[in-house]
mmCIF file of C-alpha atoms in Angstrom:
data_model
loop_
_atom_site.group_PDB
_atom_site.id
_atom_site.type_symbol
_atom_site.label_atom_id
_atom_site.label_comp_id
_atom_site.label_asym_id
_atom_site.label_seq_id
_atom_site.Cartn_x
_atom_site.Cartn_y
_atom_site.Cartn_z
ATOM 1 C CA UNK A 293 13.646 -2.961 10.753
ATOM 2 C CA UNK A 294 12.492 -4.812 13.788
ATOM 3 C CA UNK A 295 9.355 -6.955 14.387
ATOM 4 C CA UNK A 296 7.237 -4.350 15.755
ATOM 5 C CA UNK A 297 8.053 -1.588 13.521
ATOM 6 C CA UNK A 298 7.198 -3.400 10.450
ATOM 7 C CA UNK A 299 3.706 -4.156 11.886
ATOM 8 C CA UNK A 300 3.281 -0.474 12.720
ATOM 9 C CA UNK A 301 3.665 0.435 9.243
ATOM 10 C CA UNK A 302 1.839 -2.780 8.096
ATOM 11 C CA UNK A 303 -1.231 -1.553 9.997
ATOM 12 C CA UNK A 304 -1.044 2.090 8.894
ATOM 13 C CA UNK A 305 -0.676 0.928 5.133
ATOM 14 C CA UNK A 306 -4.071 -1.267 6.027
ATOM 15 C CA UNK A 307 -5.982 1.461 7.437
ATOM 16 C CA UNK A 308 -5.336 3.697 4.574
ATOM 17 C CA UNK A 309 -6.362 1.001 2.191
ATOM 18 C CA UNK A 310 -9.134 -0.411 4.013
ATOM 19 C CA UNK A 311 -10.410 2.569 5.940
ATOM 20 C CA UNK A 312 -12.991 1.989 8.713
ATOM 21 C CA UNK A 313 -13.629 -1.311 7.523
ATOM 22 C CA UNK A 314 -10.092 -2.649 9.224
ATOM 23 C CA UNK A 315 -10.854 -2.731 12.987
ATOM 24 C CA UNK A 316 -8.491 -2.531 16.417
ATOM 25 C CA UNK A 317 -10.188 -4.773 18.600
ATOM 26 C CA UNK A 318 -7.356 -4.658 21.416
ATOM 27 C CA UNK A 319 -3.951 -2.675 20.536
ATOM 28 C CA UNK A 320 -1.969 -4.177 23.400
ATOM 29 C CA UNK A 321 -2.739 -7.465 22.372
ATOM 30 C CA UNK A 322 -1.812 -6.423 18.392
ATOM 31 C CA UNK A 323 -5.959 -7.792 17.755
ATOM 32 C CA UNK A 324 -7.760 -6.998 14.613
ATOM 33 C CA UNK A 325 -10.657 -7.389 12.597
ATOM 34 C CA UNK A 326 -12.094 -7.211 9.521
ATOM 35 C CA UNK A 327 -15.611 -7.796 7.895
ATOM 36 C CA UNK A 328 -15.028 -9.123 3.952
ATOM 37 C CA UNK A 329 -18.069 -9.256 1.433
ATOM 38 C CA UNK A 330 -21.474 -8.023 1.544
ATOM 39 C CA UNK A 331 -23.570 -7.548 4.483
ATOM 40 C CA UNK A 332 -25.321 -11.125 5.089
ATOM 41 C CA UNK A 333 -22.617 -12.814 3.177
ATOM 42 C CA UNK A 334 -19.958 -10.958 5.325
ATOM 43 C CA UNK A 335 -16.869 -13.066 6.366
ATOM 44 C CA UNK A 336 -15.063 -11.643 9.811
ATOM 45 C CA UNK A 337 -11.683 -12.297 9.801
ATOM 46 C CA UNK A 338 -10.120 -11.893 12.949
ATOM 47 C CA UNK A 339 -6.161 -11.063 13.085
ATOM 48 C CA UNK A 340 -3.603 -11.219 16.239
ATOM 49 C CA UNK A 341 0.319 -10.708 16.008
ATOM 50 C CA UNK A 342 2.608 -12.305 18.045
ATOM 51 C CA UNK A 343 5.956 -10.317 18.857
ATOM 52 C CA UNK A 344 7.846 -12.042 16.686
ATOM 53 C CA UNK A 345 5.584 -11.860 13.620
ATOM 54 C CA UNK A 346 6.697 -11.161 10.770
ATOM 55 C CA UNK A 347 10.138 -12.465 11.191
ATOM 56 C CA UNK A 348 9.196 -15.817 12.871
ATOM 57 C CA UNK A 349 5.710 -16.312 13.398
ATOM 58 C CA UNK A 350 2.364 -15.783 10.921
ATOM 59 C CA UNK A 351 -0.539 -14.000 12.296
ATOM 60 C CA UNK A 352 -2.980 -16.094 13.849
ATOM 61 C CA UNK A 353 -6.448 -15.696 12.426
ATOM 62 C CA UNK A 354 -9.976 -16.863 13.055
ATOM 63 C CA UNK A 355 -12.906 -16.262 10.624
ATOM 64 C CA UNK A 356 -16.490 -15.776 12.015
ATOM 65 C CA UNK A 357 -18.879 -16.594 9.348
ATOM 66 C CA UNK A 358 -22.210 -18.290 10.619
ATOM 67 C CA UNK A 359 -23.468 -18.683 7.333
ATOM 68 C CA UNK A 360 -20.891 -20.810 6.040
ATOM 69 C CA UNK A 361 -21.286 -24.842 6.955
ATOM 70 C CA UNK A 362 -17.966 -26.153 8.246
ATOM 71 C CA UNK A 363 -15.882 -27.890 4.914
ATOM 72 C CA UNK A 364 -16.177 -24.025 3.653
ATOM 73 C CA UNK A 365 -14.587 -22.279 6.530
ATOM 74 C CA UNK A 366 -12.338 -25.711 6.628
ATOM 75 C CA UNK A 367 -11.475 -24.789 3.075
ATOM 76 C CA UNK A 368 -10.588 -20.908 3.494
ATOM 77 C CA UNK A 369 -8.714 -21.261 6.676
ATOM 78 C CA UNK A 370 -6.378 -24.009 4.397
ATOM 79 C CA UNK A 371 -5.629 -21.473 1.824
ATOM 80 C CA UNK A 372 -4.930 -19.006 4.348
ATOM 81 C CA UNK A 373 -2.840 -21.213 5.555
ATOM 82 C CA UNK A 374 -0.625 -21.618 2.352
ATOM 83 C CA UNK A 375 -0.538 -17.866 2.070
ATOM 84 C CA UNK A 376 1.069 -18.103 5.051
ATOM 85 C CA UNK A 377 3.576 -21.094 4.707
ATOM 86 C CA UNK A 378 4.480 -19.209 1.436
ATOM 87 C CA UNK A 379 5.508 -15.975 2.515
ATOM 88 C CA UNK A 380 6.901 -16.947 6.314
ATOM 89 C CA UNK A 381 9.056 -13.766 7.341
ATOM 90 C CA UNK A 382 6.880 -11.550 5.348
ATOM 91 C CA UNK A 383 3.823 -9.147 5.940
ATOM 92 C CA UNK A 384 0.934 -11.422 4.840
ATOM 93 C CA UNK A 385 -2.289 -9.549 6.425
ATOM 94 C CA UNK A 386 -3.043 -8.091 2.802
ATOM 95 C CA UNK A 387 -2.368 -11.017 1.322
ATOM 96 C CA UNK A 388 -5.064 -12.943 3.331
ATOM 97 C CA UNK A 389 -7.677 -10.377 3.528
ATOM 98 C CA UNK A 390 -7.605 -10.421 -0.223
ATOM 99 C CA UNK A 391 -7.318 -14.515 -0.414
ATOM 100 C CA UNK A 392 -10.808 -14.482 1.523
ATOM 101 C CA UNK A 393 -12.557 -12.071 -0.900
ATOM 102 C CA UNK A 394 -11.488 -14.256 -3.986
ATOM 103 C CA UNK A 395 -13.227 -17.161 -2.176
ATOM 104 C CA UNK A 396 -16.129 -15.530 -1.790
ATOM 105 C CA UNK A 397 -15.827 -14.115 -5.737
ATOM 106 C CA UNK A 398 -17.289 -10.793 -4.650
ATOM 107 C CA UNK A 399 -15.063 -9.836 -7.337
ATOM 108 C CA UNK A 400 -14.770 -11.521 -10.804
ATOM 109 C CA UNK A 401 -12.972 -8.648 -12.240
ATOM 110 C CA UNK A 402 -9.941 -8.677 -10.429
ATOM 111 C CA UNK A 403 -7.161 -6.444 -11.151
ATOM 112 C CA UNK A 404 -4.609 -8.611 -9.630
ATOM 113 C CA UNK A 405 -4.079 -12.520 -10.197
ATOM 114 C CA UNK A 406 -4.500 -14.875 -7.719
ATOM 115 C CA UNK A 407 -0.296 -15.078 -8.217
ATOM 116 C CA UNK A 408 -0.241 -11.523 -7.724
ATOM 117 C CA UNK A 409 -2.089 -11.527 -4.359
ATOM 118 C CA UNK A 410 -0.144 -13.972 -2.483
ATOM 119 C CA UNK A 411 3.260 -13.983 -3.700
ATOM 120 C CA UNK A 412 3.590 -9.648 -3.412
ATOM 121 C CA UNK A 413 6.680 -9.350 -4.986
ATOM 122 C CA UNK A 414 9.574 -7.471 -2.539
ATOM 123 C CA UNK A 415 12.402 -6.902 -4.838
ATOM 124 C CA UNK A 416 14.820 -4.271 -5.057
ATOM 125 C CA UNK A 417 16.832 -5.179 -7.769
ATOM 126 C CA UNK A 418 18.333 -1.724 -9.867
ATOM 127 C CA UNK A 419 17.940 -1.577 -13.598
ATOM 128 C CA UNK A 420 20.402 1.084 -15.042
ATOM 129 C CA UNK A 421 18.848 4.642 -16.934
ATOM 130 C CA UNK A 422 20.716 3.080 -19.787
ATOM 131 C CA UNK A 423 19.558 -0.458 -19.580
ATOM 132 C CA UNK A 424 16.271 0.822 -19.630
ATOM 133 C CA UNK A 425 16.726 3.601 -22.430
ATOM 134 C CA UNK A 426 17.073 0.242 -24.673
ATOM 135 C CA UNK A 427 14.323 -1.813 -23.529
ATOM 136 C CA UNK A 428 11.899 1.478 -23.803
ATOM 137 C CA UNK A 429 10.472 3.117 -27.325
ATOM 138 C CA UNK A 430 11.043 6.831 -27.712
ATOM 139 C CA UNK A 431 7.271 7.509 -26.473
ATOM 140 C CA UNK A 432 7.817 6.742 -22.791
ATOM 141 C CA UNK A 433 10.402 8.789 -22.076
ATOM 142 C CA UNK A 434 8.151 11.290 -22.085
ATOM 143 C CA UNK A 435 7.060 12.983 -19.146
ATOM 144 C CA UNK A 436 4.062 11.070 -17.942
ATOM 145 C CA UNK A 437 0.932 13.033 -16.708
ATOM 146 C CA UNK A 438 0.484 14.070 -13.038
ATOM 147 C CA UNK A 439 -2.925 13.660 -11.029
ATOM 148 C CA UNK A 440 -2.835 16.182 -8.115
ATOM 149 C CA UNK A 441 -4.820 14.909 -4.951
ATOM 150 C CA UNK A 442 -6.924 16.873 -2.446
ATOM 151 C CA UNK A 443 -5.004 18.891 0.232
ATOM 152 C CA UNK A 444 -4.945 17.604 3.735
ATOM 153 C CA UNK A 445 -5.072 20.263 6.441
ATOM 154 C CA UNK A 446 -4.350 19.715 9.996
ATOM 155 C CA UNK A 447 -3.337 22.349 12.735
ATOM 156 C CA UNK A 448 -2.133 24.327 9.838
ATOM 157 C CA UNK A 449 0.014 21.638 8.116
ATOM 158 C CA UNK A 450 -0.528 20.574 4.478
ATOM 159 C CA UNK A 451 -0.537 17.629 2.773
ATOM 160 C CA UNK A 452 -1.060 16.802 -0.787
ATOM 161 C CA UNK A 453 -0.345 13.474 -2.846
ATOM 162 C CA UNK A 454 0.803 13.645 -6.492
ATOM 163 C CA UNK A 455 0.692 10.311 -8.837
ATOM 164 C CA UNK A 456 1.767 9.339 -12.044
ATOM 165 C CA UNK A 457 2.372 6.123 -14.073
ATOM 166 C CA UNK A 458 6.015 5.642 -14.676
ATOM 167 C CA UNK A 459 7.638 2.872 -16.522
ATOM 168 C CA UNK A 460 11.187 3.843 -16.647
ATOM 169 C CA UNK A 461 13.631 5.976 -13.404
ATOM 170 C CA UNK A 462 13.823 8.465 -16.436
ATOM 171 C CA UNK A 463 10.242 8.768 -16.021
ATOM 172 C CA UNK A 464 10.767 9.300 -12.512
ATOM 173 C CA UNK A 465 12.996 12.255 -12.655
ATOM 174 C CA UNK A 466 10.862 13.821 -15.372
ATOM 175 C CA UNK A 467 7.614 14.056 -13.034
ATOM 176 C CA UNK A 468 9.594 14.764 -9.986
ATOM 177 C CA UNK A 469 11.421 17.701 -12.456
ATOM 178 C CA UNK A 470 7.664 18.580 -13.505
ATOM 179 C CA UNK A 471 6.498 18.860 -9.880
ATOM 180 C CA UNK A 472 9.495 21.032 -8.735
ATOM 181 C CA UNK A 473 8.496 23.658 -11.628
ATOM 182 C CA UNK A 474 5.578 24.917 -9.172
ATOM 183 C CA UNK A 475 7.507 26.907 -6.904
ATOM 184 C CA UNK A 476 5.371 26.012 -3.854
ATOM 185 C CA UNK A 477 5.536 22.779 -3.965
ATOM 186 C CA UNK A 478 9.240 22.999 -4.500
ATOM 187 C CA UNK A 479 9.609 24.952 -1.762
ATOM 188 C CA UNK A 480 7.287 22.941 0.564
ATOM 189 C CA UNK A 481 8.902 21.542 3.573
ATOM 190 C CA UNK A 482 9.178 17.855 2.386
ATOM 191 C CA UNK A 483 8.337 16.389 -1.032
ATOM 192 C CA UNK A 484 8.564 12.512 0.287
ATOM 193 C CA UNK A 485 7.757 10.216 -2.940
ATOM 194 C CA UNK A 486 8.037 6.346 -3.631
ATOM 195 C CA UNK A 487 7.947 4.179 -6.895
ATOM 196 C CA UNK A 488 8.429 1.039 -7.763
ATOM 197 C CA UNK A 489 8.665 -0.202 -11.614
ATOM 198 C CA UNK A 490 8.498 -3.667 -13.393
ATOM 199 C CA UNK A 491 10.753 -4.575 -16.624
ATOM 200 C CA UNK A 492 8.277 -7.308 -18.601
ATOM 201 C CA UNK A 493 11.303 -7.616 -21.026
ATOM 202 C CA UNK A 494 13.552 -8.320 -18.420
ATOM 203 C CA UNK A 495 11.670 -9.313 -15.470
ATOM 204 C CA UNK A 496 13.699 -6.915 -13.407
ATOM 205 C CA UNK A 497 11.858 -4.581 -10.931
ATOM 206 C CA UNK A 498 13.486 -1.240 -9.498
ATOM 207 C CA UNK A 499 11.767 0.420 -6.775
ATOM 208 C CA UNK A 500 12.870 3.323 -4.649
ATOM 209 C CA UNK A 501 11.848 5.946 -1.968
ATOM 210 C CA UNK A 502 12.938 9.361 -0.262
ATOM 211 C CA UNK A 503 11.897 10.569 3.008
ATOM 212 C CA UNK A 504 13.050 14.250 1.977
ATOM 213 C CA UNK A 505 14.053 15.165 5.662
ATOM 214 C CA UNK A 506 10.707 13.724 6.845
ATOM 215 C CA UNK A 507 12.545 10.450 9.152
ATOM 216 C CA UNK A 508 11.041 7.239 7.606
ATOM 217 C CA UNK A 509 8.138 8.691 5.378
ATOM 218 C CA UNK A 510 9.214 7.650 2.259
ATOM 219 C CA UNK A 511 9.575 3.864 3.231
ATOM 220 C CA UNK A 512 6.162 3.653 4.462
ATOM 221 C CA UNK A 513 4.960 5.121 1.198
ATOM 222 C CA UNK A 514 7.146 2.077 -0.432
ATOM 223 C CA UNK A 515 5.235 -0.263 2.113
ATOM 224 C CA UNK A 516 2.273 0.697 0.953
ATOM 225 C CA UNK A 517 2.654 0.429 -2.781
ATOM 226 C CA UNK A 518 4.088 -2.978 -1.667
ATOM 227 C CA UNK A 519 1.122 -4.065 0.697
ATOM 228 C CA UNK A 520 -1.580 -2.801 -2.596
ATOM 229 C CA UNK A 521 1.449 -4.259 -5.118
ATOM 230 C CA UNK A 522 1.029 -1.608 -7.430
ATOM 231 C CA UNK A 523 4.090 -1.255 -9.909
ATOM 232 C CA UNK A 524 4.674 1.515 -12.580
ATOM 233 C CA UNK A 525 3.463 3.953 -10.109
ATOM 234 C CA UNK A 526 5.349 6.575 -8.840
ATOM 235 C CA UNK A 527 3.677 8.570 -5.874
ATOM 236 C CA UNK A 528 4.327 11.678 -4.025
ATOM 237 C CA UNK A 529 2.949 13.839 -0.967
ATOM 238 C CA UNK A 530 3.861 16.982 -0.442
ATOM 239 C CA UNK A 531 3.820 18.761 3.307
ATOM 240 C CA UNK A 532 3.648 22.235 4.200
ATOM 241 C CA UNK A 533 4.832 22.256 7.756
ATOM 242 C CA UNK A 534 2.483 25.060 9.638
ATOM 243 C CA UNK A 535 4.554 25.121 13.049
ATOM 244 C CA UNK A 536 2.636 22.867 15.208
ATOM 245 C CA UNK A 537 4.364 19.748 15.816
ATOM 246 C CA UNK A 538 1.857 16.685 14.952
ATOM 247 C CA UNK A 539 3.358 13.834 16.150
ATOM 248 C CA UNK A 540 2.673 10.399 14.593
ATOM 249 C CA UNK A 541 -0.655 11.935 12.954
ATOM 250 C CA UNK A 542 1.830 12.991 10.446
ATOM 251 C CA UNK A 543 2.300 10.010 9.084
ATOM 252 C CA UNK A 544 -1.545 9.044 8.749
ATOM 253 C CA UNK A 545 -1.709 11.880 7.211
ATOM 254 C CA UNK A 546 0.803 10.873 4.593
ATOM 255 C CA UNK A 547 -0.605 7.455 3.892
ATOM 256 C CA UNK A 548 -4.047 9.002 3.285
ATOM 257 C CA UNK A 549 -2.704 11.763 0.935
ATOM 258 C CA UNK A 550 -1.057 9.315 -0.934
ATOM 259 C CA UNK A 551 -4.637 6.717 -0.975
ATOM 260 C CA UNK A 552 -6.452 9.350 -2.159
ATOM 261 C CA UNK A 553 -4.821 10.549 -5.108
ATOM 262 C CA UNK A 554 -4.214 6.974 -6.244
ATOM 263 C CA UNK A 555 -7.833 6.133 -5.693
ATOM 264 C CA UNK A 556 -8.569 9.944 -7.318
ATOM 265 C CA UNK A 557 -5.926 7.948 -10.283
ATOM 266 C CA UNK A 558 -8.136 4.765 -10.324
ATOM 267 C CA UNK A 559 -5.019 2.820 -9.797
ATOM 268 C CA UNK A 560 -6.006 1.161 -6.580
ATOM 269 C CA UNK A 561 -7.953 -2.141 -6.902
ATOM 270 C CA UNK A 562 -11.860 -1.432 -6.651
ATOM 271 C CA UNK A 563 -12.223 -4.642 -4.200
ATOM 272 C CA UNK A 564 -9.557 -2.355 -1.683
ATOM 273 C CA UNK A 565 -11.103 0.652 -2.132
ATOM 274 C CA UNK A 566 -12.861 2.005 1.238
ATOM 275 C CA UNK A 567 -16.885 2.036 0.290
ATOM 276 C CA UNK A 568 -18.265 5.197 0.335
#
């Protein structure tokens, strides 16, 4: 995937994370924004991509924070800059939004470590159904429960998002199986689902995606369990296609259906979560 494409999808899987709180300040220049913390205490972090970014270049940021004395902003723009150093040829715009609100400790209950945060781990390496059959007690193999999200509806095209936690492919094709009993969501016009999964036993990861005929739709769904790092989740959104062609909406669509039913699940991190 080339340089611009992944930012595309890097700034869809932001806006469905962050909401209205990430900002387009000038889309031909690739300029963002974003206010971190509370109110008076906010920290602006201002984003711009260069062409080449993420393959070559990081994103250069500034932060606007007038109520910070200089060896503080000094001291967050050098940890930003090791998140970047870190993860050159990577997406990293999560990564630092997310290194900012640890400074400012707006949240001492974390979900994620600090590890967690900066090094989002990219993986793809395949356990086998077997392999994990071994690792896995008897209990897990069992189908997991599904949380059902609220339907989308745009010029008569629907879109729900279905999650469940999944530690095992087996689990996978048991909720997928599960889904497909409901004959109207099996015969929707694209079931489009990613998951990723993380072995503690072995420290192996598997993680997967299908676009289901929709062209690219399950890799952004990947990107954005990536972007949050969620693991053991698998998620899926559903689309009813009601004859009206919706262009790249679709896909904003499909990143919100999924947000929603994995903020519905409680499995996105509270500090992410778009205030309501």
């Amino acid at each position: 995937m080339d340089d611009l494409s992944q930012q595309v999808d890097e700034i869809e899987a932001l806006v469905a994370i962050y909401g209205d709180e990430w900002q387009t300040d000038d889309e031909e220049n690739r300029a963002y924004s974003i206010n971190i913390g509370k109110e008076e205490q906010a920290v602006r972090l201002h984003i711009k991509l260069a062409k080449n970014y993420p393959s070559i270049s990081s994103p250069m940021y500034e932060i606007s924070a007038p109520h910070l004395d200089l060896s503080h902003k000094v001291h967050i723009a050098d940890l930003l800059n090791e998140v970047c150093t870190a993860n050159v040829g990577q997406n990293v715009i999560f990564q630092l939004i997310e290194r900012v609100r640890e400074v400012l400790d707006l949240d001492s209950k974390s979900l994620f470590s600090t590890e967690s945060k900066i090094e989002l781990e990219m993986t793809t390496d395949k356990v086998t159904e077997s392999a994990a059959a071994k690792l896995l007690p008897a209990k897990v193999l069992e189908c997991p429960d599904i949380i059902h999200g609220e339907v989308i509806i745009d010029r008569k095209s629907s879109f729900q998002g279905h999650v469940a936690v999944v530690i095992s492919s087996m689990q996978v094709k048991q909720v997928l199986h599960e889904l497909y009993k409901n004959k109207k969501i099996k015969q929707a016009t694209h079931n489009m689902y990613a998951y990723r999964i993380y072995f503690e036993e072995t420290k192996a990861s598997v993680q997967d995606c299908e676009d289901d005929g929709e062209s690219q739709a399950g890799g952004r769904l990947l990107h954005l369990l990536q972007i949050i790092d969620i693991k053991n989740v698998l998620v899926v959104v559903t689309r009813w296609y009601g004859g009206i062609h919706l262009g790249s909406d679709r896909f904003r669509h499909i990143n919100n259906a999924a947000r929603q039913v994995l903020a519905a699940a409680d499995l996105i991190p509270h500090k992410t979560k778009k205030k309501m």
